[in-house]
PDB file of C-alpha atoms in Angstrom:
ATOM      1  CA  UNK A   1      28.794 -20.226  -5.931  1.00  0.00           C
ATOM      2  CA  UNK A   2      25.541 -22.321  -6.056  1.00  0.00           C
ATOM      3  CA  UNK A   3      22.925 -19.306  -7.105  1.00  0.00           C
ATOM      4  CA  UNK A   4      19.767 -18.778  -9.117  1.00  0.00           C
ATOM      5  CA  UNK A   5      20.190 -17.317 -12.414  1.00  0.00           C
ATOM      6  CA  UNK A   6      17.842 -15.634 -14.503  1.00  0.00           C
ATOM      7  CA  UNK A   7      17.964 -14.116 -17.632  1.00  0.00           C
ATOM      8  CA  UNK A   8      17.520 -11.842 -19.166  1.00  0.00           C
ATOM      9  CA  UNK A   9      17.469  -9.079 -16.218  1.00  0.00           C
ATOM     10  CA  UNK A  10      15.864  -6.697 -17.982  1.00  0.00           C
ATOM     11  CA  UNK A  11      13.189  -7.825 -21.108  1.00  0.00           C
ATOM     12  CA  UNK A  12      11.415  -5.301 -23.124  1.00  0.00           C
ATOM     13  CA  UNK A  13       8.443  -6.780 -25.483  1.00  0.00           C
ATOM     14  CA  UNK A  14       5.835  -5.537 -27.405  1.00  0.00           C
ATOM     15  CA  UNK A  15       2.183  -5.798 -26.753  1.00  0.00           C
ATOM     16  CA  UNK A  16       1.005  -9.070 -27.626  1.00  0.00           C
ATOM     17  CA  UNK A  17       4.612 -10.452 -28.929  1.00  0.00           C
ATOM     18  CA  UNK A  18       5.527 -13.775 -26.924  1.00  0.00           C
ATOM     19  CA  UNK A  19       8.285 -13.186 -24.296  1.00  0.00           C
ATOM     20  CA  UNK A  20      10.155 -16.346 -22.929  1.00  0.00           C
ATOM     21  CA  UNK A  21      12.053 -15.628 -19.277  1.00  0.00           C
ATOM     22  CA  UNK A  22      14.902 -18.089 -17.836  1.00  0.00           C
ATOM     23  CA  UNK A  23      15.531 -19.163 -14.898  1.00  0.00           C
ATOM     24  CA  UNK A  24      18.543 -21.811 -13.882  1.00  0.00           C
ATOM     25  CA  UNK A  25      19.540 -23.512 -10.472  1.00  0.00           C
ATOM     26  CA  UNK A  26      22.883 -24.855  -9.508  1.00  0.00           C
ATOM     27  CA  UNK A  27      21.455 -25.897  -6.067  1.00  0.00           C
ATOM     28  CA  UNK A  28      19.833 -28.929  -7.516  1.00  0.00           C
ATOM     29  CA  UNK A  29      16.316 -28.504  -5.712  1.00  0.00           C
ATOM     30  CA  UNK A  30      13.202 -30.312  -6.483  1.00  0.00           C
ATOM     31  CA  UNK A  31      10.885 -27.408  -6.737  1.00  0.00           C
ATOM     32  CA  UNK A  32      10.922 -23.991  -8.578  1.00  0.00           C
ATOM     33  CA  UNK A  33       8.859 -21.350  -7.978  1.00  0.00           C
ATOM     34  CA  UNK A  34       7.609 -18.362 -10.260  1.00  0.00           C
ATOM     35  CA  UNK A  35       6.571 -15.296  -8.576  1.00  0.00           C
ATOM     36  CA  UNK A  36       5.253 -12.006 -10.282  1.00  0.00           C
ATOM     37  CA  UNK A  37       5.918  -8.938  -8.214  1.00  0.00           C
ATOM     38  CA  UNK A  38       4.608  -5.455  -9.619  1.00  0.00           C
ATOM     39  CA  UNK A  39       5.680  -2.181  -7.772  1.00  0.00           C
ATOM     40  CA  UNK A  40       5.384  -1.750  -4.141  1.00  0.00           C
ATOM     41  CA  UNK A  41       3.532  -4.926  -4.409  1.00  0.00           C
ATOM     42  CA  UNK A  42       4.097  -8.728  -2.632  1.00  0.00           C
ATOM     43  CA  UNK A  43       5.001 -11.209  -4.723  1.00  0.00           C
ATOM     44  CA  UNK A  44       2.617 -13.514  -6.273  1.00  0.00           C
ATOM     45  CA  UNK A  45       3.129 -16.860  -6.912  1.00  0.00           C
ATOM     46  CA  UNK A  46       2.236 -17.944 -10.095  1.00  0.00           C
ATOM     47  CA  UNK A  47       2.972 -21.573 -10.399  1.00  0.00           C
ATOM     48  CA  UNK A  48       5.612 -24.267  -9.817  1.00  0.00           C
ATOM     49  CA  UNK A  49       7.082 -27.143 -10.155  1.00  0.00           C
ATOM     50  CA  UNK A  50       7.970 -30.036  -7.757  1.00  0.00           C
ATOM     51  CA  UNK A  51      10.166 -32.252 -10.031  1.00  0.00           C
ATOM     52  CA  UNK A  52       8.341 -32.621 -12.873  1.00  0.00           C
ATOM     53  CA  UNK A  53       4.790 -31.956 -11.517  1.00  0.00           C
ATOM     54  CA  UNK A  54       3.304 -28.913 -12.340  1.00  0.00           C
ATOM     55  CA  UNK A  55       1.063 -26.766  -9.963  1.00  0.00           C
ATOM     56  CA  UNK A  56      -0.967 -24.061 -11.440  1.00  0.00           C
ATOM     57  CA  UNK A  57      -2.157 -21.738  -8.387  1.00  0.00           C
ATOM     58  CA  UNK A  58      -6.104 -21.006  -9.362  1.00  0.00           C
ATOM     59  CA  UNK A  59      -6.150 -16.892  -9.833  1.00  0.00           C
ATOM     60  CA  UNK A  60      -2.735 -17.500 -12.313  1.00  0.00           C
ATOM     61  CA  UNK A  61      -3.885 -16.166 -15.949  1.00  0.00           C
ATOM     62  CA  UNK A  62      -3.760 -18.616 -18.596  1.00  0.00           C
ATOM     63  CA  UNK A  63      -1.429 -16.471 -20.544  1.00  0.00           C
ATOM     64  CA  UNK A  64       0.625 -17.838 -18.633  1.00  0.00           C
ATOM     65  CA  UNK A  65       2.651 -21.264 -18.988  1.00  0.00           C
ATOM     66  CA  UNK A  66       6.158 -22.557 -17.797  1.00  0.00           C
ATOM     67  CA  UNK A  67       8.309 -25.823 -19.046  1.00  0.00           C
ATOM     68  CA  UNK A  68      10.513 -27.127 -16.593  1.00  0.00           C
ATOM     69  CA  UNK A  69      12.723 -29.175 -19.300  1.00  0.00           C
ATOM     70  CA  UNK A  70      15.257 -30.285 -16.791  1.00  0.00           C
ATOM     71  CA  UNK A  71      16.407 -29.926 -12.864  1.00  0.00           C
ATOM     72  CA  UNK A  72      18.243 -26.799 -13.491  1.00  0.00           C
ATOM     73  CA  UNK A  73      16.273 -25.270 -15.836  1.00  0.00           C
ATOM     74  CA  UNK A  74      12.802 -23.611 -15.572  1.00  0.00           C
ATOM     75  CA  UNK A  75      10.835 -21.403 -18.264  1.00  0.00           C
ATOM     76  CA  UNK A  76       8.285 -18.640 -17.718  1.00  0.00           C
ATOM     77  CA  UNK A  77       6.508 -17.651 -21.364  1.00  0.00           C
ATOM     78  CA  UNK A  78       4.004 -14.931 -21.364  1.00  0.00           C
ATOM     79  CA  UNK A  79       1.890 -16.096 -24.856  1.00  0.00           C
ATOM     80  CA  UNK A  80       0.049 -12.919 -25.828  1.00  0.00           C
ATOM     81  CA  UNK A  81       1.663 -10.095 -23.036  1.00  0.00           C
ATOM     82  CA  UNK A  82      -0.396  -6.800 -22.081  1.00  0.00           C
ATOM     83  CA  UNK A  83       0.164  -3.822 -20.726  1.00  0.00           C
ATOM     84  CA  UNK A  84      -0.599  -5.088 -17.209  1.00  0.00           C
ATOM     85  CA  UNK A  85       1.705  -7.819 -17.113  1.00  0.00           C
ATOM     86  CA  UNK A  86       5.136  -5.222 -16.960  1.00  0.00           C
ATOM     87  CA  UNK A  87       6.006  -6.452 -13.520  1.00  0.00           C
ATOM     88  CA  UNK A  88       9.526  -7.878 -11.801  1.00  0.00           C
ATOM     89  CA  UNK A  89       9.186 -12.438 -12.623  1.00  0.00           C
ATOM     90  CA  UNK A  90      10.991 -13.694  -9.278  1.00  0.00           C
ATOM     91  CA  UNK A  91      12.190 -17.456 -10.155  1.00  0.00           C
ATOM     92  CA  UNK A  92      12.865 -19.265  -6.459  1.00  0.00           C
ATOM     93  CA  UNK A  93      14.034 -22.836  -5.783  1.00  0.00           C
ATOM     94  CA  UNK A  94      13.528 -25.394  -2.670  1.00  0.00           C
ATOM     95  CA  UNK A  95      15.199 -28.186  -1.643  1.00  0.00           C
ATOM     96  CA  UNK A  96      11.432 -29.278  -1.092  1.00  0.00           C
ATOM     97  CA  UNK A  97       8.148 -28.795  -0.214  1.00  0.00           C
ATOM     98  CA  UNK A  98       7.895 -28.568   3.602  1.00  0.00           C
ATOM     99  CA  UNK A  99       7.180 -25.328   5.342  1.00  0.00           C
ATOM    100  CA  UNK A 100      10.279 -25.262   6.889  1.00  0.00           C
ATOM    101  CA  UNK A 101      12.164 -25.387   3.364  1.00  0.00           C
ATOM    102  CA  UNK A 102      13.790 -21.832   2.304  1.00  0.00           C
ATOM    103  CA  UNK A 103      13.104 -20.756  -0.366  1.00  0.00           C
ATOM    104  CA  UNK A 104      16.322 -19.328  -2.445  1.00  0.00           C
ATOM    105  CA  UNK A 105      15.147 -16.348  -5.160  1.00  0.00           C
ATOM    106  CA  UNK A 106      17.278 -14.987  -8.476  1.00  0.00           C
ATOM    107  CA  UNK A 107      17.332 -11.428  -8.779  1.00  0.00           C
ATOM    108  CA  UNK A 108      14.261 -11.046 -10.825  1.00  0.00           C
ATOM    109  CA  UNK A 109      13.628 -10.364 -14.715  1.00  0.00           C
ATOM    110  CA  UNK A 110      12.054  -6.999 -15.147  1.00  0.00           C
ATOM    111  CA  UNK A 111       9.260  -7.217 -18.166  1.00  0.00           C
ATOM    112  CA  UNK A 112       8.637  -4.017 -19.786  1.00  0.00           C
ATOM    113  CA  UNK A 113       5.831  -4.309 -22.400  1.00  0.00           C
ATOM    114  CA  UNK A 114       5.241  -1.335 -24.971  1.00  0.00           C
TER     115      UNK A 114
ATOM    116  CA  UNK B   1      -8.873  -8.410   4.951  1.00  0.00           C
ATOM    117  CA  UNK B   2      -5.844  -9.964   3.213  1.00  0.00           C
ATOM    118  CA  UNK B   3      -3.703 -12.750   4.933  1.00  0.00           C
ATOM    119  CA  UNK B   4      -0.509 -10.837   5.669  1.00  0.00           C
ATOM    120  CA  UNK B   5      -1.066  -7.166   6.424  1.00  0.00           C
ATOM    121  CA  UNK B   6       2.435  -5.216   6.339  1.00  0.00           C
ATOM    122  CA  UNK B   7       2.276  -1.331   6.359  1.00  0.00           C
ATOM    123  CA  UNK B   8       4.238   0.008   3.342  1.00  0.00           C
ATOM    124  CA  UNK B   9       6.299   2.677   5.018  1.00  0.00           C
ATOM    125  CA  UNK B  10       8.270   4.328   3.730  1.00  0.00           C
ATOM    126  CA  UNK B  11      10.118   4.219   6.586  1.00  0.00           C
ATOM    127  CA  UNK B  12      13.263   6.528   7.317  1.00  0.00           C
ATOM    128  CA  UNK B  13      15.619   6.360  10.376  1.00  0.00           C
ATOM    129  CA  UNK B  14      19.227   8.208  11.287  1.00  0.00           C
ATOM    130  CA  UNK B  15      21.685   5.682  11.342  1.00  0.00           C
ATOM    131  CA  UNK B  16      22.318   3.623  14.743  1.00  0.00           C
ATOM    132  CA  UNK B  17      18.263   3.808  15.402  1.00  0.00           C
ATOM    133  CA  UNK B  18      16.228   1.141  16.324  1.00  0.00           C
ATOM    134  CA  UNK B  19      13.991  -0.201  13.879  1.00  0.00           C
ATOM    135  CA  UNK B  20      10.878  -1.935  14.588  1.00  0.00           C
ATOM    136  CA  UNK B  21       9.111  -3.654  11.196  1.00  0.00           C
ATOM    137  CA  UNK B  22       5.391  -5.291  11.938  1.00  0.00           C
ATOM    138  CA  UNK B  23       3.074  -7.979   9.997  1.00  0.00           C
ATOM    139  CA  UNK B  24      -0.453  -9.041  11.524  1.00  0.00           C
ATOM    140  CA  UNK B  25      -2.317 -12.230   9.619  1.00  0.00           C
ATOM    141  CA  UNK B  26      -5.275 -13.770   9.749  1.00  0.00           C
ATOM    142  CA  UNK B  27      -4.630 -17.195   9.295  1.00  0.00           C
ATOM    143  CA  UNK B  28      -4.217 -19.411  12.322  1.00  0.00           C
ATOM    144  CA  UNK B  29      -2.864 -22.290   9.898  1.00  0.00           C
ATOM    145  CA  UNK B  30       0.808 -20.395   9.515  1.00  0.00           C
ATOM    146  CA  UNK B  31       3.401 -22.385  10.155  1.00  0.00           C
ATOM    147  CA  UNK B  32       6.319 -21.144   9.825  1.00  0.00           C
ATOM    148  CA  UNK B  33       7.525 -16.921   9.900  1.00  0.00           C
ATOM    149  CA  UNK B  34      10.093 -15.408   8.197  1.00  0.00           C
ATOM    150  CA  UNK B  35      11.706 -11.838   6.801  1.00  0.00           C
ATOM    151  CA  UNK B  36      13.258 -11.659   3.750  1.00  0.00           C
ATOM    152  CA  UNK B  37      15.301  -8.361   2.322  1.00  0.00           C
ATOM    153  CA  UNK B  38      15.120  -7.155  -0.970  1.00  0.00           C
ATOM    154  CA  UNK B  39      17.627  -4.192  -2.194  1.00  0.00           C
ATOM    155  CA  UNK B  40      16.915  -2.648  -5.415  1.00  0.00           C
ATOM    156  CA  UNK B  41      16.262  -4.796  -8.547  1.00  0.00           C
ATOM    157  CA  UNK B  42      17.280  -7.537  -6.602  1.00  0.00           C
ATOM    158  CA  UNK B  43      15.394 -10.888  -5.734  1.00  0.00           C
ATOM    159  CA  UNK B  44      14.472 -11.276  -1.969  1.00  0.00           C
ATOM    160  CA  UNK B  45      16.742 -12.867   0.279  1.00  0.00           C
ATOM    161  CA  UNK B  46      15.948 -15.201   3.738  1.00  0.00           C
ATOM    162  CA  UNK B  47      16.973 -13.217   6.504  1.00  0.00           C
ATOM    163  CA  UNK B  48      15.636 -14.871   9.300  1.00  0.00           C
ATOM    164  CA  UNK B  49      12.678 -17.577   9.769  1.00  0.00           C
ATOM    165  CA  UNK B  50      11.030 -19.028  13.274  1.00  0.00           C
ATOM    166  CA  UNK B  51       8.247 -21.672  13.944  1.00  0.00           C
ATOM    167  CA  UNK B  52       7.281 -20.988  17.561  1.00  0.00           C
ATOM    168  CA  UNK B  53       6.182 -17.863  19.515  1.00  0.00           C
ATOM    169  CA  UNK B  54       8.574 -15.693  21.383  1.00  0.00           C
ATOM    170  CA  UNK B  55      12.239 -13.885  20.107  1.00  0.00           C
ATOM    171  CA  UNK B  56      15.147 -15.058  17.923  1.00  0.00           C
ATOM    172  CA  UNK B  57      17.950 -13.143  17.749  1.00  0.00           C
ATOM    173  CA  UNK B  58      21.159 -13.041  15.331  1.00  0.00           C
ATOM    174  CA  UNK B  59      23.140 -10.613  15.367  1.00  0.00           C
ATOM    175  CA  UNK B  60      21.840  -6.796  14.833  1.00  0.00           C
ATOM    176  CA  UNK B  61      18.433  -9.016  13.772  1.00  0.00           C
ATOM    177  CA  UNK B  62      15.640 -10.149  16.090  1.00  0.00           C
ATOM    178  CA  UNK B  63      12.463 -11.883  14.923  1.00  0.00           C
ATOM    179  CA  UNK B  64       9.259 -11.802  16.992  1.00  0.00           C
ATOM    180  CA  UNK B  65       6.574 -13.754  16.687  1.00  0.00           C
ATOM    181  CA  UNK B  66       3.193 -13.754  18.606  1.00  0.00           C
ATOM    182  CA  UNK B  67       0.733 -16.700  17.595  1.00  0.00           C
ATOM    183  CA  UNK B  68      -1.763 -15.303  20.266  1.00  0.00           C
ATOM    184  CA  UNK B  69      -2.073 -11.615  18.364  1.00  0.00           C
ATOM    185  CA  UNK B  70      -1.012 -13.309  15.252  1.00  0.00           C
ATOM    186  CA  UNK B  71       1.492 -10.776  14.813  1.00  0.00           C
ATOM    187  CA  UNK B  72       5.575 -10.875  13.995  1.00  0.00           C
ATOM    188  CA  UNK B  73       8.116  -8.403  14.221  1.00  0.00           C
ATOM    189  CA  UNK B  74      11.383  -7.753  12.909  1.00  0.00           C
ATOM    190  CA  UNK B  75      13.625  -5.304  15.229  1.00  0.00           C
ATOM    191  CA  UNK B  76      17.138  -4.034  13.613  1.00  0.00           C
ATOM    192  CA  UNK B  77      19.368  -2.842  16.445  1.00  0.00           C
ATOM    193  CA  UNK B  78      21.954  -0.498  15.716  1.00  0.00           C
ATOM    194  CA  UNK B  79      20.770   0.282  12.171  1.00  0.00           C
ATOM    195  CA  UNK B  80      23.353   1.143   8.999  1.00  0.00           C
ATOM    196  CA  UNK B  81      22.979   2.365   5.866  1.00  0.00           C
ATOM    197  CA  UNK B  82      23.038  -0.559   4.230  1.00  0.00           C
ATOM    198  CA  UNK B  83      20.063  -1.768   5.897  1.00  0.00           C
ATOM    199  CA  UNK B  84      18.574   0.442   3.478  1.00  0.00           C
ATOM    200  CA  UNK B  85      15.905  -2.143   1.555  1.00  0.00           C
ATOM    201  CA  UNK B  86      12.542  -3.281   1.103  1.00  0.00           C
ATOM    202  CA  UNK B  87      11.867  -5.747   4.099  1.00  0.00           C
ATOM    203  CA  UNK B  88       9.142  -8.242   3.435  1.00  0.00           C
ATOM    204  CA  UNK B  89       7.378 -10.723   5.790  1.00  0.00           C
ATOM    205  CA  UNK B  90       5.952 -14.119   5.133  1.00  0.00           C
ATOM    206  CA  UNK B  91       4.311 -16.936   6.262  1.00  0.00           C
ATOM    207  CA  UNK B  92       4.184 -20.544   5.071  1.00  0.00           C
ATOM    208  CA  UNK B  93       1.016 -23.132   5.526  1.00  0.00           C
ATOM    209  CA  UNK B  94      -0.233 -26.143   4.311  1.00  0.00           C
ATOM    210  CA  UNK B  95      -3.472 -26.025   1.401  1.00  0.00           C
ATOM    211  CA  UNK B  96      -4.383 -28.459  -0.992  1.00  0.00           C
ATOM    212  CA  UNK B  97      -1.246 -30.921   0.298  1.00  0.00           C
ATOM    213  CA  UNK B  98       0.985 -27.973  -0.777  1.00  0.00           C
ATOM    214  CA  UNK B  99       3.052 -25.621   1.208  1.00  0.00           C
ATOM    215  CA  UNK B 100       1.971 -22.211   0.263  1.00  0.00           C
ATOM    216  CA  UNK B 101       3.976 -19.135   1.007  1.00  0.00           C
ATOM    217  CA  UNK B 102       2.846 -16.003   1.347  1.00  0.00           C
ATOM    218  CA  UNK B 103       4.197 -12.482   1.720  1.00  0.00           C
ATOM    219  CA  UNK B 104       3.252  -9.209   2.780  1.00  0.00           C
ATOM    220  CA  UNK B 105       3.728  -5.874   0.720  1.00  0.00           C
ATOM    221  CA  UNK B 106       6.721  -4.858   1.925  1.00  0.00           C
ATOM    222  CA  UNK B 107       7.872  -1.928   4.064  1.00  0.00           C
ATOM    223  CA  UNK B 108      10.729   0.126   2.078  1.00  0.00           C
ATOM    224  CA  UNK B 109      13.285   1.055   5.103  1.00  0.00           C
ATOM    225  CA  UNK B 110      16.406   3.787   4.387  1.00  0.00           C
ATOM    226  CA  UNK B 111      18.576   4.672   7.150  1.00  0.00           C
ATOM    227  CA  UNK B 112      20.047   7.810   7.015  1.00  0.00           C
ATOM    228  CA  UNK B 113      24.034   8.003   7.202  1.00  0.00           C
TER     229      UNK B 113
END
């Protein structure tokens, strides 16, 4: 079935070690999203991408990035991670950018950081 | 005030109940409404989205909306058990020639077998 795939579902890291999360699409949409969602908590959007065009959203710490190497693939890397960044990393896809667009989530990376 | 208040419940029914789940906003620009469900360590999924004010209905599901109070509801007749999730409302507009979407907290619902 045509899904969004992330992996790993469950990352541990260490205080300031770089953590890498995945996210892939078979539903060949033009925009991923990353969200950060901490407990009992909306998700946040962090950034995305439409295409290749990147779109930082202006409260997103630069300790974060993401590389969007191809259509189906999408990268969320956490450069120096601290103890308030454990959270749940939603990826998401649309088929665009419209309002009316639905957006279709993975089932979420949980970050633990020690 | 944030954009999308949504009381966090929790919220516990006996199965077969009537649910009602509530979101007010602020922001007269939303465009579009929609729930999305959540089970455990799972990523959100669309349930049901609508543009314009008034009721939609599928199935056990019916989606409110109310530009006037700026306020959307999400009834579940005939509730089950595995309507037992975190139900989240959001709200899509236009800033910066981007659609943003944005969510409220989430109201953890278990009904009760």
């Amino acid at each position: 079935d045509a899904m969004v795939i992330q992996n790993p579902r469950y990352q541990v890291t260490q205080f300031g070690k770089p953590v890498t999360l995945s996210c892939s699409q078979t539903l060949n949409h033009n925009v991923m999203y990353w969200y950060q969602q901490k407990s009992s908590q909306a998700p946040k959007l962090l950034f995305h991408y439409y295409d290749k065009d990147f779109n930082n959203e202006a409260d997103t710490p630069d300790n974060f990035q993401s590389r969007r190497p191809n259509t189906s693939f999408c990268f969320l890397d956490i450069r120096s991670p601290g103890l308030g960044d454990a959270a749940m990393y939603l990826c998401a896809t649309s088929r665009d950018l419209a309002s009316q667009e639905t957006q279709y989530f993975g089932p979420g990376t949980r970050l633990l950081v020690l | 005030q944030k954009e999308v208040e949504q009381d966090p419940g929790p919220l516990s029914v006996p199965e077969g109940a009537i649910v009602s789940l509530n979101c007010t906003y602020s922001n007269s620009a939303f465009q579009y409404f929609m729930w999305y469900r959540q089970y455990s360590r799972k990523g959100p999924e669309l349930l049901m989205y609508t543009y314009s004010s008034g009721n939609k209905e599928d199935g056990r599901f019916t989606a409110q909306v109310d530009k006037s109070s700026k306020y959307i509801s999400l009834f579940i007749r005939d509730s089950q058990p595995s309507d037992s999730a975190t139900y989240l409302c959001a709200m899509t507009w236009r800033q910066g020639g981007s659609e943003k979407l944005v969510f409220g907290k989430g109201m953890k619902l278990t009904v009760n077998p």
